[in-house]
Amino acid sequence: MANVVVVGAQWGDEGKGKIVDWLSEQADIVVRFQGGHNAGHTLVIDGVVYKLSLLPSGIVRKGKLSVIGNGVVVDPSHLIDEIAKLQAQGVTITPENLKLADNATLILPMHRELDGFRENATSGTKIGTTKRGIGPAYEDKVGRRAIRVRDLAEPEALGPKVERLLAHHNALRRGLGLAEIEPATIIAMLNEIAPKILPFMDRAWDTLDHARREGKRILFEGAQGALLDIDHGTYPYVTSSNTVAGQAATGSGLGPGAVGYVLGIVKAYTTRVGEGPFPSELFDETGKRIGERGHEFGTVTGRPRRCGWFDAVLVRQTVKTSGITGIALTKLDILDGFDEIKVCTGYELDGEVLDYLPASEAAQKRLKPVYEAIPGWPGTTAGARSWAELPAEAIKYVRRIEELIGAPVALLSTSPERDDTILVKHPFES
């Protein structure tokens, strides 16, 4: 049985929540391996809506172990609040079913403040962050001055670590005209939250290695999308971590050999939240219609998502950068009733046609989509659970997408309901 990595193959918001929930029912362990609480998942189970942003999706299912890996940056205050909200909905969360990597980096209030100050500044590039401190926390991680989960268990050693952290942040704050922070303030806050966080602390890499050797099914859950990857995304309009499938190994502490089937989640059209290039974006009534029918608003931010036609160039590229084995195509039903559907098959740049996304920020801004028109379908795909229930034109659309991106459809989602799914190839059995 293969372990499975789930990654968004666009800019996020592809409908990972439903697919991860569907897979988590058959997994033994669900692992978050990157990001923070800046990306949300909405799960609907037996009519109950659960909104997650930091906890792995498996936490809402009994008998599953959820692991927050070392690749995640963790806001301890948010973690405590999210646990409390789910517990209020009747979800059992204990150190038995939730493990937090002891070498994960913590997000502190100063990170949130710095993130918001930068994003609200009137000069410079607006990235479109969620202002939750994710980026500054990752900066401290690679700058080797971060406070990590393990540090909470060693209060006597916190002083020098906090001073090293503040030597950097207070210099920044002076330059930005912000008040400096006293070490005692941070130490007191860390000591206050430590008893609430430490019971969940674990050597996650070791726990996962034992589980792998025992033949447990492991589901690696990514946040955001591959096009927001710090290396392979639309830089600088990206997140602060690697979001491609290779990060599942690094961000969990397991070697790459433990990563098996890579399932890319792909919308039948394209959306994006925040700033940055979007070659197939629609600014007309069609784009508005897609957004309204798809209820395209961010789970975490509530911001309306930008909408456009399916971009095969981008998805084909993420199939390669993430090593995607097969895709789960979601929200096909949103395209029901269109007389004609367009697919972006290439870009025109200064008179030249490209079959890839150039790395240059300036070039990305000048791209013009090259479209292929595909007939729409008058019937409905909503709620279909077999190929026989789909209009012939809808099947042709799916097959054309497979050809253009170079990956087969493993799952086809036809509504937010978990059972409205057409299974072609089971990832865990591949």
PDB file of C-alpha atoms in Angstrom, residues 162-406:
ATOM      1  CA  VAL A 162      14.911  35.193  23.319  1.00  0.00           C
ATOM      2  CA  GLU A 163      17.698  37.775  23.518  1.00  0.00           C
ATOM      3  CA  ARG A 164      19.209  36.437  20.287  1.00  0.00           C
ATOM      4  CA  LEU A 165      15.784  36.647  18.632  1.00  0.00           C
ATOM      5  CA  LEU A 166      15.152  40.189  19.859  1.00  0.00           C
ATOM      6  CA  ALA A 167      18.591  41.408  18.807  1.00  0.00           C
ATOM      7  CA  HIS A 168      17.269  41.004  15.279  1.00  0.00           C
ATOM      8  CA  HIS A 169      13.657  42.058  15.812  1.00  0.00           C
ATOM      9  CA  ASN A 170      14.306  45.108  17.941  1.00  0.00           C
ATOM     10  CA  ALA A 171      16.743  46.427  15.352  1.00  0.00           C
ATOM     11  CA  LEU A 172      14.005  45.980  12.743  1.00  0.00           C
ATOM     12  CA  ARG A 173      11.436  47.610  14.974  1.00  0.00           C
ATOM     13  CA  ARG A 174      13.652  50.629  15.600  1.00  0.00           C
ATOM     14  CA  GLY A 175      14.017  51.094  11.869  1.00  0.00           C
ATOM     15  CA  LEU A 176      10.248  50.822  11.376  1.00  0.00           C
ATOM     16  CA  GLY A 177       9.461  53.208  14.213  1.00  0.00           C
ATOM     17  CA  LEU A 178       7.936  50.502  16.403  1.00  0.00           C
ATOM     18  CA  ALA A 179       8.457  50.145  20.135  1.00  0.00           C
ATOM     19  CA  GLU A 180      11.083  47.642  21.213  1.00  0.00           C
ATOM     20  CA  ILE A 181      10.101  44.435  23.018  1.00  0.00           C
ATOM     21  CA  GLU A 182      11.446  43.451  26.405  1.00  0.00           C
ATOM     22  CA  PRO A 183      12.763  39.879  26.714  1.00  0.00           C
ATOM     23  CA  ALA A 184      10.768  39.361  29.917  1.00  0.00           C
ATOM     24  CA  THR A 185       7.510  39.930  27.999  1.00  0.00           C
ATOM     25  CA  ILE A 186       8.244  37.123  25.547  1.00  0.00           C
ATOM     26  CA  ILE A 187       9.551  34.760  28.227  1.00  0.00           C
ATOM     27  CA  ALA A 188       6.437  35.274  30.367  1.00  0.00           C
ATOM     28  CA  MET A 189       4.170  34.573  27.392  1.00  0.00           C
ATOM     29  CA  LEU A 190       6.078  31.401  26.476  1.00  0.00           C
ATOM     30  CA  ASN A 191       6.014  30.107  30.039  1.00  0.00           C
ATOM     31  CA  GLU A 192       2.259  30.738  30.212  1.00  0.00           C
ATOM     32  CA  ILE A 193       1.428  28.746  27.078  1.00  0.00           C
ATOM     33  CA  ALA A 194       3.963  25.957  27.654  1.00  0.00           C
ATOM     34  CA  PRO A 195       1.708  23.749  29.847  1.00  0.00           C
ATOM     35  CA  LYS A 196      -1.010  23.840  27.172  1.00  0.00           C
ATOM     36  CA  ILE A 197       1.331  22.935  24.297  1.00  0.00           C
ATOM     37  CA  LEU A 198       3.891  20.556  25.775  1.00  0.00           C
ATOM     38  CA  PRO A 199       1.534  17.586  26.321  1.00  0.00           C
ATOM     39  CA  PHE A 200       1.280  17.294  22.522  1.00  0.00           C
ATOM     40  CA  MET A 201       5.040  17.524  21.889  1.00  0.00           C
ATOM     41  CA  ASP A 202       6.573  14.495  20.223  1.00  0.00           C
ATOM     42  CA  ARG A 203       9.566  13.272  18.223  1.00  0.00           C
ATOM     43  CA  ALA A 204       7.378  13.248  15.151  1.00  0.00           C
ATOM     44  CA  TRP A 205      10.040  11.878  12.823  1.00  0.00           C
ATOM     45  CA  ASP A 206      10.496   8.851  15.094  1.00  0.00           C
ATOM     46  CA  THR A 207       6.771   8.234  15.552  1.00  0.00           C
ATOM     47  CA  LEU A 208       6.262   8.365  11.796  1.00  0.00           C
ATOM     48  CA  ASP A 209       9.206   6.089  11.105  1.00  0.00           C
ATOM     49  CA  HIS A 210       7.799   3.434  13.466  1.00  0.00           C
ATOM     50  CA  ALA A 211       4.390   3.747  11.813  1.00  0.00           C
ATOM     51  CA  ARG A 212       5.902   3.390   8.342  1.00  0.00           C
ATOM     52  CA  ARG A 213       7.793   0.251   9.346  1.00  0.00           C
ATOM     53  CA  GLU A 214       4.566  -1.209  10.755  1.00  0.00           C
ATOM     54  CA  GLY A 215       2.876  -0.703   7.398  1.00  0.00           C
ATOM     55  CA  LYS A 216       0.552   2.073   8.535  1.00  0.00           C
ATOM     56  CA  ARG A 217      -1.091   4.169   5.856  1.00  0.00           C
ATOM     57  CA  ILE A 218       0.251   7.727   6.034  1.00  0.00           C
ATOM     58  CA  LEU A 219      -1.481  10.668   4.378  1.00  0.00           C
ATOM     59  CA  PHE A 220       0.675  13.781   3.926  1.00  0.00           C
ATOM     60  CA  GLU A 221      -1.480  16.895   3.780  1.00  0.00           C
ATOM     61  CA  GLY A 222      -0.164  20.058   2.148  1.00  0.00           C
ATOM     62  CA  ALA A 223      -1.550  23.556   2.516  1.00  0.00           C
ATOM     63  CA  GLN A 224      -1.886  26.228  -0.184  1.00  0.00           C
ATOM     64  CA  GLY A 225      -0.867  25.233  -3.714  1.00  0.00           C
ATOM     65  CA  ALA A 226       2.236  24.379  -5.702  1.00  0.00           C
ATOM     66  CA  LEU A 227       2.116  27.722  -7.525  1.00  0.00           C
ATOM     67  CA  LEU A 228       2.664  29.426  -4.158  1.00  0.00           C
ATOM     68  CA  ASP A 229       5.887  27.467  -3.569  1.00  0.00           C
ATOM     69  CA  ILE A 230       8.777  29.703  -2.510  1.00  0.00           C
ATOM     70  CA  ASP A 231      10.969  28.217  -5.269  1.00  0.00           C
ATOM     71  CA  HIS A 232       8.572  27.033  -7.967  1.00  0.00           C
ATOM     72  CA  GLY A 233       5.703  29.492  -7.608  1.00  0.00           C
ATOM     73  CA  THR A 234       4.974  32.941  -9.009  1.00  0.00           C
ATOM     74  CA  TYR A 235       7.749  34.577  -6.994  1.00  0.00           C
ATOM     75  CA  PRO A 236       7.606  36.948  -5.124  1.00  0.00           C
ATOM     76  CA  TYR A 237       3.834  36.479  -4.887  1.00  0.00           C
ATOM     77  CA  VAL A 238       4.220  33.211  -3.028  1.00  0.00           C
ATOM     78  CA  THR A 239       4.072  31.805   0.467  1.00  0.00           C
ATOM     79  CA  SER A 240       7.148  31.395   2.659  1.00  0.00           C
ATOM     80  CA  SER A 241       7.538  27.623   2.450  1.00  0.00           C
ATOM     81  CA  ASN A 242       7.927  24.877  -0.106  1.00  0.00           C
ATOM     82  CA  THR A 243       4.475  23.615  -1.017  1.00  0.00           C
ATOM     83  CA  VAL A 244       5.454  21.017  -3.636  1.00  0.00           C
ATOM     84  CA  ALA A 245       5.268  17.306  -2.812  1.00  0.00           C
ATOM     85  CA  GLY A 246       8.984  16.962  -2.068  1.00  0.00           C
ATOM     86  CA  GLN A 247       8.423  18.980   1.107  1.00  0.00           C
ATOM     87  CA  ALA A 248       6.367  16.102   2.529  1.00  0.00           C
ATOM     88  CA  ALA A 249       9.625  14.281   3.282  1.00  0.00           C
ATOM     89  CA  THR A 250      11.527  17.277   4.639  1.00  0.00           C
ATOM     90  CA  GLY A 251       8.601  18.678   6.614  1.00  0.00           C
ATOM     91  CA  SER A 252       7.756  15.392   8.323  1.00  0.00           C
ATOM     92  CA  GLY A 253      11.207  13.970   8.997  1.00  0.00           C
ATOM     93  CA  LEU A 254      10.693  10.917   6.822  1.00  0.00           C
ATOM     94  CA  GLY A 255      12.981  10.167   3.905  1.00  0.00           C
ATOM     95  CA  PRO A 256      11.760  10.565   0.316  1.00  0.00           C
ATOM     96  CA  GLY A 257      11.351   6.800   0.033  1.00  0.00           C
ATOM     97  CA  ALA A 258       8.349   7.027   2.365  1.00  0.00           C
ATOM     98  CA  VAL A 259       6.511   9.280  -0.063  1.00  0.00           C
ATOM     99  CA  GLY A 260       4.477   7.188  -2.468  1.00  0.00           C
ATOM    100  CA  TYR A 261       1.535   8.337  -4.576  1.00  0.00           C
ATOM    101  CA  VAL A 262       1.322  12.101  -5.218  1.00  0.00           C
ATOM    102  CA  LEU A 263      -2.252  13.280  -5.707  1.00  0.00           C
ATOM    103  CA  GLY A 264      -2.598  16.770  -7.160  1.00  0.00           C
ATOM    104  CA  ILE A 265      -5.878  18.555  -6.445  1.00  0.00           C
ATOM    105  CA  VAL A 266      -7.025  20.579  -9.447  1.00  0.00           C
ATOM    106  CA  LYS A 267     -10.094  22.759  -9.951  1.00  0.00           C
ATOM    107  CA  ALA A 268     -11.894  22.495 -13.278  1.00  0.00           C
ATOM    108  CA  TYR A 269     -11.196  26.225 -13.602  1.00  0.00           C
ATOM    109  CA  THR A 270      -8.625  28.489 -11.915  1.00  0.00           C
ATOM    110  CA  THR A 271      -8.788  30.783  -8.886  1.00  0.00           C
ATOM    111  CA  ARG A 272      -6.355  32.872  -6.922  1.00  0.00           C
ATOM    112  CA  VAL A 273      -6.528  34.923  -3.721  1.00  0.00           C
ATOM    113  CA  GLY A 274      -4.310  37.947  -3.258  1.00  0.00           C
ATOM    114  CA  GLU A 275      -1.780  39.616  -5.502  1.00  0.00           C
ATOM    115  CA  GLY A 276       0.309  38.228  -8.338  1.00  0.00           C
ATOM    116  CA  PRO A 277       0.080  37.166 -11.977  1.00  0.00           C
ATOM    117  CA  PHE A 278      -2.934  35.243 -13.262  1.00  0.00           C
ATOM    118  CA  PRO A 279      -2.786  34.873 -17.068  1.00  0.00           C
ATOM    119  CA  SER A 280      -6.248  33.319 -17.542  1.00  0.00           C
ATOM    120  CA  GLU A 281      -8.082  35.641 -15.132  1.00  0.00           C
ATOM    121  CA  LEU A 282     -11.524  36.797 -16.270  1.00  0.00           C
ATOM    122  CA  PHE A 283     -12.762  40.305 -15.531  1.00  0.00           C
ATOM    123  CA  ASP A 284     -16.137  39.918 -17.237  1.00  0.00           C
ATOM    124  CA  GLU A 285     -19.530  38.440 -16.408  1.00  0.00           C
ATOM    125  CA  THR A 286     -18.186  34.930 -17.036  1.00  0.00           C
ATOM    126  CA  GLY A 287     -15.589  35.339 -14.278  1.00  0.00           C
ATOM    127  CA  LYS A 288     -18.245  36.739 -11.973  1.00  0.00           C
ATOM    128  CA  ARG A 289     -20.560  33.837 -12.800  1.00  0.00           C
ATOM    129  CA  ILE A 290     -17.872  31.255 -11.990  1.00  0.00           C
ATOM    130  CA  GLY A 291     -17.077  32.989  -8.686  1.00  0.00           C
ATOM    131  CA  GLU A 292     -20.708  33.179  -7.600  1.00  0.00           C
ATOM    132  CA  ARG A 293     -21.525  29.599  -8.579  1.00  0.00           C
ATOM    133  CA  GLY A 294     -18.348  28.281  -6.966  1.00  0.00           C
ATOM    134  CA  HIS A 295     -18.780  30.355  -3.756  1.00  0.00           C
ATOM    135  CA  GLU A 296     -15.228  31.555  -4.240  1.00  0.00           C
ATOM    136  CA  PHE A 297     -14.322  33.224  -0.973  1.00  0.00           C
ATOM    137  CA  GLY A 298     -11.230  32.420   1.110  1.00  0.00           C
ATOM    138  CA  THR A 299     -11.790  30.082   4.091  1.00  0.00           C
ATOM    139  CA  VAL A 300      -9.347  32.004   6.289  1.00  0.00           C
ATOM    140  CA  THR A 301      -9.581  35.557   4.955  1.00  0.00           C
ATOM    141  CA  GLY A 302     -13.063  35.728   3.454  1.00  0.00           C
ATOM    142  CA  ARG A 303     -11.525  37.548   0.502  1.00  0.00           C
ATOM    143  CA  PRO A 304     -13.213  36.988  -2.881  1.00  0.00           C
ATOM    144  CA  ARG A 305     -11.085  34.810  -5.127  1.00  0.00           C
ATOM    145  CA  ARG A 306     -10.063  35.911  -8.590  1.00  0.00           C
ATOM    146  CA  CYS A 307     -11.501  33.512 -11.185  1.00  0.00           C
ATOM    147  CA  GLY A 308     -10.509  32.407 -14.651  1.00  0.00           C
ATOM    148  CA  TRP A 309     -10.475  29.564 -17.150  1.00  0.00           C
ATOM    149  CA  PHE A 310      -8.487  26.394 -16.555  1.00  0.00           C
ATOM    150  CA  ASP A 311      -4.769  26.973 -17.161  1.00  0.00           C
ATOM    151  CA  ALA A 312      -3.236  23.760 -18.482  1.00  0.00           C
ATOM    152  CA  VAL A 313       0.223  25.332 -18.740  1.00  0.00           C
ATOM    153  CA  LEU A 314       0.405  25.965 -15.009  1.00  0.00           C
ATOM    154  CA  VAL A 315      -0.961  22.579 -14.002  1.00  0.00           C
ATOM    155  CA  ARG A 316       1.326  20.764 -16.451  1.00  0.00           C
ATOM    156  CA  GLN A 317       4.255  22.541 -14.811  1.00  0.00           C
ATOM    157  CA  THR A 318       3.176  21.606 -11.277  1.00  0.00           C
ATOM    158  CA  VAL A 319       2.670  18.007 -12.388  1.00  0.00           C
ATOM    159  CA  LYS A 320       6.397  18.046 -13.116  1.00  0.00           C
ATOM    160  CA  THR A 321       7.644  20.034 -10.094  1.00  0.00           C
ATOM    161  CA  SER A 322       5.616  17.923  -7.657  1.00  0.00           C
ATOM    162  CA  GLY A 323       5.977  14.593  -9.436  1.00  0.00           C
ATOM    163  CA  ILE A 324       2.192  14.247  -9.506  1.00  0.00           C
ATOM    164  CA  THR A 325       1.012  10.687 -10.133  1.00  0.00           C
ATOM    165  CA  GLY A 326      -2.648  11.498 -10.704  1.00  0.00           C
ATOM    166  CA  ILE A 327      -5.087  14.319 -10.097  1.00  0.00           C
ATOM    167  CA  ALA A 328      -8.360  14.830  -8.287  1.00  0.00           C
ATOM    168  CA  LEU A 329     -10.426  17.142 -10.469  1.00  0.00           C
ATOM    169  CA  THR A 330     -12.862  19.192  -8.381  1.00  0.00           C
ATOM    170  CA  LYS A 331     -15.796  21.534  -8.974  1.00  0.00           C
ATOM    171  CA  LEU A 332     -16.603  20.224 -12.427  1.00  0.00           C
ATOM    172  CA  ASP A 333     -20.262  21.000 -11.686  1.00  0.00           C
ATOM    173  CA  ILE A 334     -19.542  24.748 -11.567  1.00  0.00           C
ATOM    174  CA  LEU A 335     -19.042  24.658 -15.336  1.00  0.00           C
ATOM    175  CA  ASP A 336     -22.476  23.112 -15.960  1.00  0.00           C
ATOM    176  CA  GLY A 337     -24.525  25.109 -18.461  1.00  0.00           C
ATOM    177  CA  PHE A 338     -21.734  26.987 -20.234  1.00  0.00           C
ATOM    178  CA  ASP A 339     -22.155  26.917 -24.013  1.00  0.00           C
ATOM    179  CA  GLU A 340     -18.406  27.103 -24.461  1.00  0.00           C
ATOM    180  CA  ILE A 341     -15.508  26.529 -22.093  1.00  0.00           C
ATOM    181  CA  LYS A 342     -12.000  27.755 -22.706  1.00  0.00           C
ATOM    182  CA  VAL A 343      -8.712  26.207 -21.640  1.00  0.00           C
ATOM    183  CA  CYS A 344      -5.398  28.061 -21.623  1.00  0.00           C
ATOM    184  CA  THR A 345      -2.909  25.937 -23.589  1.00  0.00           C
ATOM    185  CA  GLY A 346      -0.018  28.381 -23.925  1.00  0.00           C
ATOM    186  CA  TYR A 347       1.101  31.973 -23.428  1.00  0.00           C
ATOM    187  CA  GLU A 348       2.037  34.689 -25.857  1.00  0.00           C
ATOM    188  CA  LEU A 349       5.017  36.735 -24.702  1.00  0.00           C
ATOM    189  CA  ASP A 350       6.267  39.535 -26.945  1.00  0.00           C
ATOM    190  CA  GLY A 351       5.131  37.681 -30.062  1.00  0.00           C
ATOM    191  CA  GLU A 352       6.469  34.276 -28.991  1.00  0.00           C
ATOM    192  CA  VAL A 353       4.269  31.396 -27.816  1.00  0.00           C
ATOM    193  CA  LEU A 354       5.458  29.644 -24.636  1.00  0.00           C
ATOM    194  CA  ASP A 355       4.401  26.289 -23.220  1.00  0.00           C
ATOM    195  CA  TYR A 356       5.687  27.079 -19.715  1.00  0.00           C
ATOM    196  CA  LEU A 357       5.480  29.788 -17.048  1.00  0.00           C
ATOM    197  CA  PRO A 358       8.653  31.900 -17.186  1.00  0.00           C
ATOM    198  CA  ALA A 359      10.404  32.540 -13.883  1.00  0.00           C
ATOM    199  CA  SER A 360      10.718  36.269 -14.577  1.00  0.00           C
ATOM    200  CA  GLU A 361       8.265  38.431 -12.644  1.00  0.00           C
ATOM    201  CA  ALA A 362       8.318  41.037 -15.404  1.00  0.00           C
ATOM    202  CA  ALA A 363       7.629  38.414 -18.076  1.00  0.00           C
ATOM    203  CA  GLN A 364       4.771  36.903 -16.065  1.00  0.00           C
ATOM    204  CA  LYS A 365       3.038  40.278 -16.044  1.00  0.00           C
ATOM    205  CA  ARG A 366       3.173  40.477 -19.851  1.00  0.00           C
ATOM    206  CA  LEU A 367       1.782  37.018 -20.585  1.00  0.00           C
ATOM    207  CA  LYS A 368      -1.335  36.733 -22.725  1.00  0.00           C
ATOM    208  CA  PRO A 369      -3.280  33.454 -22.651  1.00  0.00           C
ATOM    209  CA  VAL A 370      -3.651  31.295 -25.755  1.00  0.00           C
ATOM    210  CA  TYR A 371      -7.031  29.576 -25.536  1.00  0.00           C
ATOM    211  CA  GLU A 372      -8.572  26.435 -26.930  1.00  0.00           C
ATOM    212  CA  ALA A 373     -12.375  26.464 -27.047  1.00  0.00           C
ATOM    213  CA  ILE A 374     -14.192  23.326 -25.933  1.00  0.00           C
ATOM    214  CA  PRO A 375     -17.965  22.767 -26.230  1.00  0.00           C
ATOM    215  CA  GLY A 376     -19.839  22.986 -22.950  1.00  0.00           C
ATOM    216  CA  TRP A 377     -22.659  20.718 -21.843  1.00  0.00           C
ATOM    217  CA  PRO A 378     -26.351  21.462 -21.266  1.00  0.00           C
ATOM    218  CA  GLY A 379     -26.884  18.739 -18.659  1.00  0.00           C
ATOM    219  CA  THR A 380     -25.599  18.575 -15.105  1.00  0.00           C
ATOM    220  CA  THR A 381     -22.620  16.870 -13.538  1.00  0.00           C
ATOM    221  CA  ALA A 382     -23.636  17.794  -9.982  1.00  0.00           C
ATOM    222  CA  GLY A 383     -23.798  14.767  -7.724  1.00  0.00           C
ATOM    223  CA  ALA A 384     -22.595  12.293 -10.352  1.00  0.00           C
ATOM    224  CA  ARG A 385     -20.954   9.185  -8.904  1.00  0.00           C
ATOM    225  CA  SER A 386     -20.136   7.311 -12.108  1.00  0.00           C
ATOM    226  CA  TRP A 387     -18.956   8.137 -15.619  1.00  0.00           C
ATOM    227  CA  ALA A 388     -22.320   6.995 -16.944  1.00  0.00           C
ATOM    228  CA  GLU A 389     -24.017   9.881 -15.128  1.00  0.00           C
ATOM    229  CA  LEU A 390     -21.862  12.528 -16.843  1.00  0.00           C
ATOM    230  CA  PRO A 391     -22.806  14.303 -20.084  1.00  0.00           C
ATOM    231  CA  ALA A 392     -20.615  13.181 -22.988  1.00  0.00           C
ATOM    232  CA  GLU A 393     -19.226  16.707 -23.431  1.00  0.00           C
ATOM    233  CA  ALA A 394     -18.148  16.794 -19.777  1.00  0.00           C
ATOM    234  CA  ILE A 395     -16.229  13.543 -20.225  1.00  0.00           C
ATOM    235  CA  LYS A 396     -14.532  15.002 -23.306  1.00  0.00           C
ATOM    236  CA  TYR A 397     -13.519  18.058 -21.257  1.00  0.00           C
ATOM    237  CA  VAL A 398     -11.966  15.859 -18.559  1.00  0.00           C
ATOM    238  CA  ARG A 399     -10.127  13.755 -21.140  1.00  0.00           C
ATOM    239  CA  ARG A 400      -8.751  16.863 -22.842  1.00  0.00           C
ATOM    240  CA  ILE A 401      -7.446  18.161 -19.522  1.00  0.00           C
ATOM    241  CA  GLU A 402      -5.654  14.850 -18.945  1.00  0.00           C
ATOM    242  CA  GLU A 403      -3.973  15.166 -22.342  1.00  0.00           C
ATOM    243  CA  LEU A 404      -2.902  18.753 -21.798  1.00  0.00           C
ATOM    244  CA  ILE A 405      -1.427  18.330 -18.295  1.00  0.00           C
ATOM    245  CA  GLY A 406       0.166  14.917 -18.796  1.00  0.00           C
TER     246      GLY A 406
END
